[in-house]
Amino acid sequence: MKINVKIKEHPKEIVRINTDFIQLQSFLKFKGISETGGQAKEFIQDGIIRVNGEVCTARGKKLRDGDTVTAFGTDYQIINENK
């Protein structure tokens, strides 16, 4: 018996920044993924947030041009407009 599995791709969104980096916690608030810094901290510590495909538990993680954040089924790609 052969089973075919289709993996649904995550919706993708491009996020443009005009600084060298943005901290993960600030990014979550900026995009409205979390309402407060405390909520962002919980999401990060609970392993809900992935950066470049890996679970990231560092609130201060610096997101730079080309990084991808995955949160609640959506991929957010960071693009630096000044580059």
Backbone as ProteinMPNN parsed JSONL, in Angstrom:
{"seq_chain_A": "MKINVKIKEHPKEIVRINTDFIQLQSFLKFKGISETGGQAKEFIQDGIIRVNGEVCTARGKKLRDGDTVTAFGTDYQIINENK", "coords_chain_A": {"N_chain_A": [[0.847, -1.18, 0.0], [0.563, 2.168, -0.839], [1.136, 5.397, 0.362], [0.265, 8.683, -0.216], [1.396, 11.816, 0.65], [0.619, 15.157, 1.054], [2.215, 18.122, 1.67], [1.252, 21.079, 2.99], [2.198, 24.31, 2.111], [3.439, 26.999, 4.12], [1.824, 30.182, 4.508], [3.434, 33.065, 3.157], [5.156, 36.028, 4.054], [6.653, 39.124, 3.387], [8.801, 41.102, 5.279], [9.842, 44.286, 5.639], [12.678, 45.992, 6.77], [14.532, 48.83, 7.977], [16.902, 48.931, 9.278], [19.996, 47.507, 10.523], [19.393, 45.212, 11.965], [16.69, 43.553, 13.755], [15.395, 42.87, 16.921], [14.167, 39.692, 17.981], [12.019, 39.626, 19.851], [11.042, 42.261, 19.622], [10.315, 42.201, 16.947], [8.143, 40.418, 16.966], [6.235, 41.925, 18.338], [6.09, 44.151, 16.623], [4.972, 43.057, 14.263], [2.524, 42.364, 15.238], [2.097, 39.855, 16.182], [2.386, 39.236, 18.8], [0.866, 40.87, 21.57], [2.072, 42.154, 23.677], [5.279, 42.679, 25.285], [5.664, 40.77, 27.249], [3.98, 38.711, 26.427], [5.236, 38.055, 24.026], [7.632, 37.092, 25.051], [6.718, 34.757, 26.33], [5.803, 33.244, 24.096], [8.234, 32.811, 22.798], [9.802, 31.48, 24.76], [8.267, 29.203, 25.074], [8.794, 27.791, 22.83], [7.425, 28.206, 20.471], [8.114, 29.816, 18.373], [10.048, 29.877, 15.429], [13.243, 30.354, 13.965], [14.741, 30.612, 10.953], [14.022, 27.942, 10.502], [14.616, 26.595, 12.863], [13.854, 26.045, 16.312], [13.787, 28.857, 18.377], [14.857, 30.179, 21.371], [15.784, 32.523, 22.362], [15.147, 35.678, 23.354], [16.396, 38.05, 22.637], [17.458, 37.549, 20.159], [19.008, 38.51, 17.188], [17.549, 39.5, 14.272], [18.304, 39.427, 10.91], [18.855, 40.627, 7.521], [17.443, 38.425, 5.215], [16.813, 36.415, 7.041], [14.336, 34.086, 8.243], [11.342, 33.993, 9.963], [9.158, 31.852, 11.604], [5.913, 31.719, 12.652], [3.043, 30.602, 14.165], [2.153, 29.223, 11.83], [2.804, 30.893, 9.682], [5.269, 32.176, 7.506], [7.706, 34.626, 7.844], [9.715, 36.669, 6.046], [12.677, 38.457, 6.443], [13.669, 41.472, 5.088], [16.162, 43.744, 4.373], [15.883, 47.034, 3.646], [17.835, 48.957, 3.245], [20.047, 47.77, 2.278]], "CA_chain_A": [[0.0, 0.0, 0.0], [1.345, 3.392, -0.965], [0.435, 6.555, 0.899], [0.748, 9.968, -0.716], [1.182, 12.89, 1.612], [0.863, 16.492, 0.532], [2.515, 19.08, 2.73], [0.786, 22.412, 2.642], [3.196, 25.334, 2.412], [3.003, 28.105, 4.969], [1.716, 31.494, 3.86], [4.677, 33.813, 3.299], [5.028, 37.478, 4.088], [7.939, 39.82, 3.425], [8.831, 42.186, 6.257], [10.949, 45.184, 5.291], [13.224, 46.793, 7.867], [15.519, 49.784, 7.481], [18.03, 48.9, 10.204], [20.816, 46.307, 10.315], [18.726, 44.058, 12.576], [15.593, 43.795, 14.692], [15.372, 41.774, 17.892], [13.028, 38.799, 17.814], [10.915, 40.08, 20.702], [10.505, 43.474, 19.004], [9.689, 41.799, 15.697], [6.828, 39.834, 17.263], [5.331, 43.036, 18.662], [5.973, 44.964, 15.417], [4.068, 42.396, 13.331], [1.247, 42.108, 15.877], [2.007, 38.442, 16.552], [2.135, 39.32, 20.243], [0.364, 42.182, 21.937], [2.966, 42.766, 24.665], [6.594, 42.054, 25.423], [5.493, 39.578, 28.082], [3.407, 37.66, 25.591], [6.312, 37.668, 23.105], [8.557, 36.281, 25.854], [6.095, 33.44, 26.507], [5.835, 32.534, 22.813], [9.617, 32.426, 22.526], [10.226, 30.485, 25.746], [7.483, 27.972, 24.884], [9.262, 27.126, 21.613], [6.439, 28.376, 19.403], [8.718, 30.612, 17.306], [11.219, 29.31, 14.753], [14.051, 31.263, 13.152], [15.446, 29.826, 9.935], [13.671, 26.535, 10.617], [14.957, 26.017, 14.162], [13.236, 26.689, 17.468], [14.664, 29.868, 18.974], [14.369, 30.562, 22.701], [16.5, 33.739, 22.762], [14.338, 36.867, 23.058], [17.226, 39.09, 22.036], [18.015, 37.084, 18.884], [19.007, 39.565, 16.182], [17.091, 39.064, 12.96], [18.978, 40.21, 9.887], [18.433, 40.442, 6.143], [17.435, 37.04, 4.756], [16.296, 35.487, 8.054], [12.921, 33.756, 8.154], [10.696, 33.692, 11.242], [7.903, 31.124, 11.44], [5.066, 31.869, 13.836], [1.634, 30.237, 13.978], [1.859, 28.787, 10.474], [3.162, 31.884, 8.667], [6.694, 32.482, 7.377], [8.002, 36.044, 7.648], [11.102, 36.836, 5.587], [13.209, 39.776, 6.745], [14.402, 42.116, 3.994], [16.727, 45.053, 4.757], [15.718, 47.972, 2.533], [19.038, 49.781, 3.089], [21.165, 46.957, 1.809]], "C_chain_A": [[0.887, 1.236, 0.0], [0.51, 4.564, -0.457], [1.081, 7.822, 0.34], [0.392, 11.047, 0.294], [1.521, 14.216, 0.947], [1.099, 17.424, 1.703], [2.117, 20.462, 2.252], [1.856, 23.43, 3.037], [2.585, 26.416, 3.285], [2.79, 29.351, 4.125], [3.014, 32.265, 4.123], [4.411, 35.299, 3.244], [6.424, 38.075, 4.163], [7.82, 40.988, 4.39], [10.064, 43.036, 5.958], [11.364, 45.991, 6.519], [14.253, 47.744, 7.275], [16.672, 49.959, 8.459], [18.819, 47.619, 9.941], [20.138, 45.055, 10.863], [17.53, 44.53, 13.381], [15.585, 42.601, 15.643], [14.071, 40.989, 17.745], [11.812, 39.272, 18.608], [10.243, 41.314, 20.096], [9.781, 43.156, 17.703], [8.28, 41.264, 15.949], [5.804, 40.911, 17.613], [5.054, 43.885, 17.424], [4.947, 44.379, 14.446], [2.701, 42.099, 13.944], [1.027, 40.64, 16.218], [1.77, 38.335, 18.051], [1.687, 40.744, 20.557], [1.317, 42.914, 22.878], [4.316, 42.059, 24.647], [6.519, 40.779, 26.244], [4.927, 38.408, 27.285], [4.445, 37.15, 24.593], [7.298, 36.746, 23.818], [8.007, 34.866, 26.04], [6.142, 32.621, 25.223], [7.231, 31.986, 22.543], [10.057, 31.314, 23.475], [9.486, 29.16, 25.593], [7.86, 27.227, 23.605], [8.304, 27.226, 20.445], [7.063, 29.036, 18.172], [9.951, 29.904, 16.743], [11.917, 30.408, 13.957], [14.897, 30.398, 12.229], [15.249, 28.326, 10.13], [13.977, 25.876, 11.946], [14.271, 26.782, 15.284], [14.241, 27.648, 18.096], [14.07, 30.296, 20.308], [15.08, 31.803, 23.227], [15.68, 34.96, 22.356], [15.121, 37.92, 22.298], [17.858, 38.687, 20.719], [17.9, 38.202, 17.849], [18.619, 38.974, 14.83], [17.682, 40.009, 11.925], [18.404, 39.881, 8.514], [18.534, 38.966, 5.731], [16.925, 36.029, 5.766], [14.798, 35.263, 7.842], [12.419, 33.358, 9.534], [9.385, 32.972, 10.935], [7.136, 31.21, 12.755], [3.628, 31.546, 13.461], [1.288, 29.974, 12.514], [2.155, 29.784, 9.37], [4.663, 32.104, 8.69], [6.852, 33.968, 7.072], [9.464, 36.169, 7.24], [11.522, 38.283, 5.788], [14.004, 40.282, 5.546], [14.86, 43.49, 4.489], [16.665, 45.971, 3.559], [16.972, 48.798, 2.253], [20.213, 49.015, 2.515], [21.387, 47.114, 0.325]], "O_chain_A": [[1.851, 1.321, 0.762], [-0.664, 4.704, -0.799], [2.296, 7.999, 0.419], [-0.754, 11.17, 0.729], [2.587, 14.369, 0.351], [0.282, 17.506, 2.62], [2.6, 20.944, 1.227], [2.356, 23.41, 4.161], [1.392, 26.711, 3.207], [3.493, 29.559, 3.136], [3.618, 32.13, 5.187], [3.559, 35.77, 2.491], [7.276, 37.593, 4.91], [6.867, 41.764, 4.332], [11.193, 42.549, 6.019], [10.535, 46.587, 7.207], [14.786, 47.493, 6.194], [17.337, 50.995, 8.475], [18.353, 46.743, 9.212], [20.284, 43.969, 10.303], [17.366, 45.718, 13.656], [15.75, 41.459, 15.216], [13.02, 41.548, 17.428], [10.7, 39.309, 18.081], [9.015, 41.401, 20.063], [8.757, 43.764, 17.39], [7.34, 41.612, 15.235], [4.639, 40.815, 17.226], [3.916, 44.295, 17.195], [4.145, 45.114, 13.871], [1.806, 41.629, 13.243], [-0.095, 40.227, 16.51], [1.044, 37.456, 18.515], [2.085, 41.697, 19.887], [1.37, 44.144, 22.882], [4.466, 40.983, 24.068], [7.231, 39.814, 25.966], [5.347, 37.263, 27.453], [4.525, 35.948, 24.34], [7.743, 35.745, 23.257], [8.747, 33.89, 25.921], [6.481, 31.438, 25.252], [7.391, 30.843, 22.114], [10.624, 30.314, 23.036], [10.019, 28.108, 25.946], [7.317, 26.16, 23.323], [8.365, 26.414, 19.522], [6.589, 28.836, 17.054], [10.786, 29.398, 17.492], [11.275, 31.272, 13.359], [15.671, 29.556, 12.683], [16.177, 27.538, 9.95], [13.633, 24.712, 12.147], [14.123, 28.002, 15.223], [15.399, 27.295, 18.318], [12.918, 30.726, 20.373], [14.99, 32.105, 24.417], [15.531, 35.25, 21.169], [14.583, 38.598, 21.423], [18.712, 39.409, 20.203], [16.826, 38.772, 17.658], [19.277, 38.069, 14.317], [17.576, 41.229, 12.045], [17.58, 38.978, 8.366], [19.584, 38.343, 5.884], [16.629, 34.892, 5.397], [14.091, 36.132, 7.332], [12.998, 32.493, 10.191], [8.598, 33.429, 10.107], [7.632, 30.83, 13.816], [3.066, 32.149, 12.547], [0.263, 30.439, 12.017], [1.79, 29.544, 8.219], [5.265, 32.208, 9.759], [6.216, 34.5, 6.162], [10.356, 35.811, 8.009], [10.832, 39.212, 5.369], [14.902, 39.6, 5.053], [14.055, 44.293, 4.961], [17.327, 45.718, 2.552], [17.15, 49.288, 1.138], [21.277, 49.594, 2.294], [22.293, 46.496, -0.233]]}, "name": "protein", "num_of_chains": 1, "seq": "MKINVKIKEHPKEIVRINTDFIQLQSFLKFKGISETGGQAKEFIQDGIIRVNGEVCTARGKKLRDGDTVTAFGTDYQIINENK"}
